[in-house]
């Protein structure tokens, strides 16, 4: 279970009205991102909670909230802000799982990945070669290993979207167009709109 919090003070309406108190918290399942609860404290909470309840009862995901168009200058912006944070959290967890499989491949699982294995693994994950060169810097190609946390940090800074699954056996057998692609930049694909 994950939680993502958005604060009233960070919304357009909160800034315009000088509201510094209040928050909305989305509670969601991992790794699916299905919304299972909403907590709201602040102005108009009694009106906003109805939308949050509808999201939880209908089984919507945090990704689907990103595809929803909200009226300007309303606190509904809190839902989108919290959902964005939740999606980043889910993406990071998927990348960690995928990168960890590369670390475990050498049998040591010590937090360091063989540079050669990392290059091949990132290509297998569908990361484009120009992005691989931003993850593994030229000076590091001469080294034998690179730290796992460094790789994850660089992947997240690039805004690459991970695959849904991190199972190496699935990578080898995926082959068709049904396999989600990694290496797609955030914002490059549109989330489906909800009604």
PDB file of C-alpha atoms in Angstrom:
ATOM      1  CA  UNK A   1       0.000   0.000   0.000  1.00  0.00           C
ATOM      2  CA  UNK A   2       1.244   3.471  -0.889  1.00  0.00           C
ATOM      3  CA  UNK A   3       0.242   6.997   0.048  1.00  0.00           C
ATOM      4  CA  UNK A   4       0.610  10.253  -1.867  1.00  0.00           C
ATOM      5  CA  UNK A   5      -0.114  13.644  -0.325  1.00  0.00           C
ATOM      6  CA  UNK A   6      -0.989  16.953  -1.998  1.00  0.00           C
ATOM      7  CA  UNK A   7      -1.213  20.198  -0.053  1.00  0.00           C
ATOM      8  CA  UNK A   8      -3.807  22.951  -0.475  1.00  0.00           C
ATOM      9  CA  UNK A   9      -1.027  25.567  -0.406  1.00  0.00           C
ATOM     10  CA  UNK A  10       0.438  24.115  -3.628  1.00  0.00           C
ATOM     11  CA  UNK A  11      -2.775  24.484  -5.667  1.00  0.00           C
ATOM     12  CA  UNK A  12      -3.662  27.505  -7.787  1.00  0.00           C
ATOM     13  CA  UNK A  13      -6.683  28.244  -5.592  1.00  0.00           C
ATOM     14  CA  UNK A  14      -4.618  27.808  -2.445  1.00  0.00           C
ATOM     15  CA  UNK A  15      -2.075  30.331  -3.691  1.00  0.00           C
ATOM     16  CA  UNK A  16      -4.705  32.831  -4.877  1.00  0.00           C
ATOM     17  CA  UNK A  17      -6.613  32.672  -1.578  1.00  0.00           C
ATOM     18  CA  UNK A  18      -3.518  32.353   0.615  1.00  0.00           C
ATOM     19  CA  UNK A  19      -4.631  29.025   2.079  1.00  0.00           C
ATOM     20  CA  UNK A  20      -1.761  27.391   3.922  1.00  0.00           C
ATOM     21  CA  UNK A  21      -3.665  24.656   5.724  1.00  0.00           C
ATOM     22  CA  UNK A  22      -5.047  21.392   4.390  1.00  0.00           C
ATOM     23  CA  UNK A  23      -4.089  18.298   2.454  1.00  0.00           C
ATOM     24  CA  UNK A  24      -5.448  15.397   0.440  1.00  0.00           C
ATOM     25  CA  UNK A  25      -3.952  11.919   0.746  1.00  0.00           C
ATOM     26  CA  UNK A  26      -4.578   9.149  -1.793  1.00  0.00           C
ATOM     27  CA  UNK A  27      -4.106   5.603  -0.529  1.00  0.00           C
ATOM     28  CA  UNK A  28      -3.413   3.088  -3.306  1.00  0.00           C
ATOM     29  CA  UNK A  29      -2.343  -0.503  -3.871  1.00  0.00           C
ATOM     30  CA  UNK A  30       1.104  -1.443  -5.111  1.00  0.00           C
ATOM     31  CA  UNK A  31       2.019  -2.245  -7.828  1.00  0.00           C
ATOM     32  CA  UNK A  32      -1.385  -1.736  -9.526  1.00  0.00           C
ATOM     33  CA  UNK A  33      -2.035   1.809  -8.299  1.00  0.00           C
ATOM     34  CA  UNK A  34      -5.719   1.116  -7.550  1.00  0.00           C
ATOM     35  CA  UNK A  35      -7.157   3.808  -5.265  1.00  0.00           C
ATOM     36  CA  UNK A  36      -8.469   2.286  -2.036  1.00  0.00           C
ATOM     37  CA  UNK A  37      -8.921   5.373   0.108  1.00  0.00           C
ATOM     38  CA  UNK A  38      -8.827   9.142   0.315  1.00  0.00           C
ATOM     39  CA  UNK A  39      -8.212  11.373   3.342  1.00  0.00           C
ATOM     40  CA  UNK A  40      -8.954  15.095   3.128  1.00  0.00           C
ATOM     41  CA  UNK A  41      -8.451  17.796   5.736  1.00  0.00           C
ATOM     42  CA  UNK A  42      -9.227  21.390   4.818  1.00  0.00           C
ATOM     43  CA  UNK A  43     -11.616  23.729   3.054  1.00  0.00           C
ATOM     44  CA  UNK A  44     -14.363  22.057   0.973  1.00  0.00           C
ATOM     45  CA  UNK A  45     -13.302  18.612   2.207  1.00  0.00           C
ATOM     46  CA  UNK A  46     -16.957  17.622   2.552  1.00  0.00           C
ATOM     47  CA  UNK A  47     -17.446  18.289  -1.181  1.00  0.00           C
ATOM     48  CA  UNK A  48     -14.183  16.750  -2.371  1.00  0.00           C
ATOM     49  CA  UNK A  49     -14.571  13.502  -0.450  1.00  0.00           C
ATOM     50  CA  UNK A  50     -17.474  12.463  -2.694  1.00  0.00           C
ATOM     51  CA  UNK A  51     -15.179  12.363  -5.720  1.00  0.00           C
ATOM     52  CA  UNK A  52     -12.556  10.464  -3.720  1.00  0.00           C
ATOM     53  CA  UNK A  53     -15.163   7.954  -2.589  1.00  0.00           C
ATOM     54  CA  UNK A  54     -16.292   7.441  -6.189  1.00  0.00           C
ATOM     55  CA  UNK A  55     -12.679   6.788  -7.249  1.00  0.00           C
ATOM     56  CA  UNK A  56     -12.177   4.186  -4.526  1.00  0.00           C
ATOM     57  CA  UNK A  57     -15.530   2.453  -5.020  1.00  0.00           C
ATOM     58  CA  UNK A  58     -15.149   2.237  -8.802  1.00  0.00           C
ATOM     59  CA  UNK A  59     -11.636   0.773  -8.589  1.00  0.00           C
ATOM     60  CA  UNK A  60      -9.977   3.630 -10.498  1.00  0.00           C
ATOM     61  CA  UNK A  61      -6.192   3.830 -10.595  1.00  0.00           C
ATOM     62  CA  UNK A  62      -3.928   6.768  -9.878  1.00  0.00           C
ATOM     63  CA  UNK A  63      -2.978   6.680 -13.567  1.00  0.00           C
ATOM     64  CA  UNK A  64      -6.620   7.214 -14.577  1.00  0.00           C
ATOM     65  CA  UNK A  65      -6.834  10.342 -12.395  1.00  0.00           C
ATOM     66  CA  UNK A  66      -4.032  11.884 -14.460  1.00  0.00           C
ATOM     67  CA  UNK A  67      -6.233  11.603 -17.548  1.00  0.00           C
ATOM     68  CA  UNK A  68      -9.110  13.481 -15.923  1.00  0.00           C
ATOM     69  CA  UNK A  69      -9.709  17.129 -16.813  1.00  0.00           C
ATOM     70  CA  UNK A  70     -10.621  19.235 -13.775  1.00  0.00           C
ATOM     71  CA  UNK A  71     -12.150  22.727 -13.714  1.00  0.00           C
ATOM     72  CA  UNK A  72      -9.587  25.460 -13.142  1.00  0.00           C
ATOM     73  CA  UNK A  73      -9.044  27.021  -9.745  1.00  0.00           C
ATOM     74  CA  UNK A  74     -10.759  24.267  -7.764  1.00  0.00           C
ATOM     75  CA  UNK A  75      -9.341  22.035  -5.084  1.00  0.00           C
ATOM     76  CA  UNK A  76      -9.916  19.035  -7.358  1.00  0.00           C
ATOM     77  CA  UNK A  77      -6.379  19.838  -8.517  1.00  0.00           C
ATOM     78  CA  UNK A  78      -5.328  18.073  -5.303  1.00  0.00           C
ATOM     79  CA  UNK A  79      -6.368  14.718  -6.796  1.00  0.00           C
ATOM     80  CA  UNK A  80      -4.174  15.215  -9.859  1.00  0.00           C
ATOM     81  CA  UNK A  81      -1.218  16.397  -7.783  1.00  0.00           C
ATOM     82  CA  UNK A  82      -1.419  13.411  -5.414  1.00  0.00           C
ATOM     83  CA  UNK A  83      -1.916  11.018  -8.342  1.00  0.00           C
ATOM     84  CA  UNK A  84       1.221  12.394 -10.048  1.00  0.00           C
ATOM     85  CA  UNK A  85       3.246  11.692  -6.915  1.00  0.00           C
ATOM     86  CA  UNK A  86       1.754   8.204  -6.661  1.00  0.00           C
ATOM     87  CA  UNK A  87       2.616   7.390 -10.288  1.00  0.00           C
ATOM     88  CA  UNK A  88       6.214   8.521  -9.730  1.00  0.00           C
ATOM     89  CA  UNK A  89       6.389   6.298  -6.640  1.00  0.00           C
ATOM     90  CA  UNK A  90       5.038   3.310  -8.589  1.00  0.00           C
ATOM     91  CA  UNK A  91       7.437   3.960 -11.477  1.00  0.00           C
ATOM     92  CA  UNK A  92      10.398   4.155  -9.105  1.00  0.00           C
ATOM     93  CA  UNK A  93       9.376   0.878  -7.447  1.00  0.00           C
ATOM     94  CA  UNK A  94       9.194  -0.825 -10.855  1.00  0.00           C
ATOM     95  CA  UNK A  95      12.605   0.513 -11.884  1.00  0.00           C
ATOM     96  CA  UNK A  96      14.115  -0.624  -8.582  1.00  0.00           C
ATOM     97  CA  UNK A  97      12.730  -4.116  -9.167  1.00  0.00           C
ATOM     98  CA  UNK A  98      14.018  -4.179 -12.747  1.00  0.00           C
ATOM     99  CA  UNK A  99      17.487  -2.841 -11.856  1.00  0.00           C
ATOM    100  CA  UNK A 100      17.708  -5.191  -8.870  1.00  0.00           C
ATOM    101  CA  UNK A 101      17.322  -8.174 -11.244  1.00  0.00           C
ATOM    102  CA  UNK A 102      20.456  -6.958 -13.033  1.00  0.00           C
ATOM    103  CA  UNK A 103      22.309  -6.645  -9.713  1.00  0.00           C
ATOM    104  CA  UNK A 104      21.283 -10.180  -8.733  1.00  0.00           C
ATOM    105  CA  UNK A 105      22.346 -11.590 -12.106  1.00  0.00           C
ATOM    106  CA  UNK A 106      26.031 -11.637 -11.079  1.00  0.00           C
ATOM    107  CA  UNK A 107      25.170 -13.752  -8.037  1.00  0.00           C
ATOM    108  CA  UNK A 108      26.423 -11.165  -5.544  1.00  0.00           C
ATOM    109  CA  UNK A 109      23.417  -8.822  -5.122  1.00  0.00           C
ATOM    110  CA  UNK A 110      25.727  -6.301  -3.453  1.00  0.00           C
ATOM    111  CA  UNK A 111      24.263  -3.047  -4.806  1.00  0.00           C
ATOM    112  CA  UNK A 112      26.738  -2.902  -7.697  1.00  0.00           C
ATOM    113  CA  UNK A 113      25.951  -3.872 -11.298  1.00  0.00           C
ATOM    114  CA  UNK A 114      28.411  -5.006 -13.934  1.00  0.00           C
ATOM    115  CA  UNK A 115      28.533  -2.190 -16.539  1.00  0.00           C
ATOM    116  CA  UNK A 116      28.329  -4.682 -19.405  1.00  0.00           C
ATOM    117  CA  UNK A 117      25.280  -6.381 -17.844  1.00  0.00           C
ATOM    118  CA  UNK A 118      23.661  -3.004 -17.231  1.00  0.00           C
ATOM    119  CA  UNK A 119      24.073  -1.941 -20.873  1.00  0.00           C
ATOM    120  CA  UNK A 120      22.525  -5.175 -22.101  1.00  0.00           C
ATOM    121  CA  UNK A 121      19.793  -5.129 -19.436  1.00  0.00           C
ATOM    122  CA  UNK A 122      18.732  -1.563 -20.207  1.00  0.00           C
ATOM    123  CA  UNK A 123      18.536  -2.444 -23.898  1.00  0.00           C
ATOM    124  CA  UNK A 124      16.450  -5.515 -23.003  1.00  0.00           C
ATOM    125  CA  UNK A 125      14.149  -3.238 -20.977  1.00  0.00           C
ATOM    126  CA  UNK A 126      13.611  -1.161 -24.128  1.00  0.00           C
ATOM    127  CA  UNK A 127      15.643   1.882 -23.069  1.00  0.00           C
ATOM    128  CA  UNK A 128      16.846   3.812 -26.118  1.00  0.00           C
ATOM    129  CA  UNK A 129      20.602   3.924 -26.714  1.00  0.00           C
ATOM    130  CA  UNK A 130      20.832   7.717 -26.268  1.00  0.00           C
ATOM    131  CA  UNK A 131      19.199   7.338 -22.851  1.00  0.00           C
ATOM    132  CA  UNK A 132      21.549   4.457 -21.960  1.00  0.00           C
ATOM    133  CA  UNK A 133      24.473   6.833 -22.593  1.00  0.00           C
ATOM    134  CA  UNK A 134      22.909   9.302 -20.131  1.00  0.00           C
ATOM    135  CA  UNK A 135      22.532   6.560 -17.515  1.00  0.00           C
ATOM    136  CA  UNK A 136      26.028   5.114 -17.999  1.00  0.00           C
ATOM    137  CA  UNK A 137      28.414   8.034 -18.435  1.00  0.00           C
ATOM    138  CA  UNK A 138      31.432   7.622 -20.767  1.00  0.00           C
ATOM    139  CA  UNK A 139      33.931   7.498 -17.869  1.00  0.00           C
ATOM    140  CA  UNK A 140      31.897   4.754 -16.189  1.00  0.00           C
ATOM    141  CA  UNK A 141      32.061   2.521 -19.269  1.00  0.00           C
ATOM    142  CA  UNK A 142      35.721   1.958 -18.418  1.00  0.00           C
ATOM    143  CA  UNK A 143      34.819   0.809 -14.910  1.00  0.00           C
ATOM    144  CA  UNK A 144      33.786  -2.713 -14.077  1.00  0.00           C
ATOM    145  CA  UNK A 145      30.735  -1.868 -11.959  1.00  0.00           C
ATOM    146  CA  UNK A 146      28.288   0.948 -11.273  1.00  0.00           C
ATOM    147  CA  UNK A 147      26.240   1.537  -8.126  1.00  0.00           C
ATOM    148  CA  UNK A 148      22.588   0.432  -8.343  1.00  0.00           C
ATOM    149  CA  UNK A 149      21.286   3.588  -6.602  1.00  0.00           C
ATOM    150  CA  UNK A 150      23.129   5.785  -9.129  1.00  0.00           C
ATOM    151  CA  UNK A 151      21.396   4.001 -11.998  1.00  0.00           C
ATOM    152  CA  UNK A 152      17.952   4.361 -10.419  1.00  0.00           C
ATOM    153  CA  UNK A 153      18.537   8.052  -9.690  1.00  0.00           C
ATOM    154  CA  UNK A 154      19.548   8.757 -13.298  1.00  0.00           C
ATOM    155  CA  UNK A 155      16.628   6.769 -14.722  1.00  0.00           C
ATOM    156  CA  UNK A 156      14.179   8.771 -12.587  1.00  0.00           C
ATOM    157  CA  UNK A 157      15.786  12.101 -13.550  1.00  0.00           C
ATOM    158  CA  UNK A 158      15.347  11.187 -17.216  1.00  0.00           C
ATOM    159  CA  UNK A 159      11.655  10.537 -16.563  1.00  0.00           C
ATOM    160  CA  UNK A 160      11.677   7.125 -18.229  1.00  0.00           C
ATOM    161  CA  UNK A 161       8.556   4.998 -17.838  1.00  0.00           C
ATOM    162  CA  UNK A 162       9.234   1.397 -16.741  1.00  0.00           C
ATOM    163  CA  UNK A 163       7.571  -1.720 -17.978  1.00  0.00           C
ATOM    164  CA  UNK A 164       4.724  -3.105 -15.945  1.00  0.00           C
ATOM    165  CA  UNK A 165       6.669  -6.286 -15.136  1.00  0.00           C
ATOM    166  CA  UNK A 166      10.283  -6.742 -14.110  1.00  0.00           C
ATOM    167  CA  UNK A 167      10.451 -10.503 -14.578  1.00  0.00           C
ATOM    168  CA  UNK A 168      13.537 -11.352 -16.693  1.00  0.00           C
ATOM    169  CA  UNK A 169      11.780 -14.423 -18.128  1.00  0.00           C
ATOM    170  CA  UNK A 170       8.931 -12.231 -19.326  1.00  0.00           C
ATOM    171  CA  UNK A 171      11.465  -9.873 -20.966  1.00  0.00           C
ATOM    172  CA  UNK A 172      12.842 -12.736 -23.025  1.00  0.00           C
ATOM    173  CA  UNK A 173       9.437 -14.054 -24.069  1.00  0.00           C
ATOM    174  CA  UNK A 174       7.560 -10.754 -24.473  1.00  0.00           C
ATOM    175  CA  UNK A 175       8.672 -10.046 -28.007  1.00  0.00           C
ATOM    176  CA  UNK A 176       5.372  -8.731 -29.403  1.00  0.00           C
ATOM    177  CA  UNK A 177       3.640  -5.405 -29.350  1.00  0.00           C
ATOM    178  CA  UNK A 178       1.722  -6.400 -26.222  1.00  0.00           C
ATOM    179  CA  UNK A 179       4.813  -5.811 -24.055  1.00  0.00           C
ATOM    180  CA  UNK A 180       4.779  -2.336 -22.464  1.00  0.00           C
ATOM    181  CA  UNK A 181       7.745  -0.263 -23.558  1.00  0.00           C
ATOM    182  CA  UNK A 182      10.355   1.211 -21.267  1.00  0.00           C
ATOM    183  CA  UNK A 183      12.319   4.271 -22.176  1.00  0.00           C
ATOM    184  CA  UNK A 184       9.276   6.392 -22.940  1.00  0.00           C
ATOM    185  CA  UNK A 185       9.528   9.877 -21.494  1.00  0.00           C
ATOM    186  CA  UNK A 186       6.922  11.145 -19.052  1.00  0.00           C
ATOM    187  CA  UNK A 187       4.272  13.132 -20.847  1.00  0.00           C
ATOM    188  CA  UNK A 188       4.982  11.410 -24.153  1.00  0.00           C
ATOM    189  CA  UNK A 189       1.951   9.183 -23.850  1.00  0.00           C
ATOM    190  CA  UNK A 190      -1.517  10.250 -22.837  1.00  0.00           C
ATOM    191  CA  UNK A 191      -3.414   8.537 -20.073  1.00  0.00           C
ATOM    192  CA  UNK A 192      -6.928   7.484 -21.027  1.00  0.00           C
ATOM    193  CA  UNK A 193      -9.579  10.029 -20.106  1.00  0.00           C
ATOM    194  CA  UNK A 194     -12.174   9.012 -17.559  1.00  0.00           C
ATOM    195  CA  UNK A 195     -15.830   9.946 -17.492  1.00  0.00           C
TER     196      UNK A 195
END
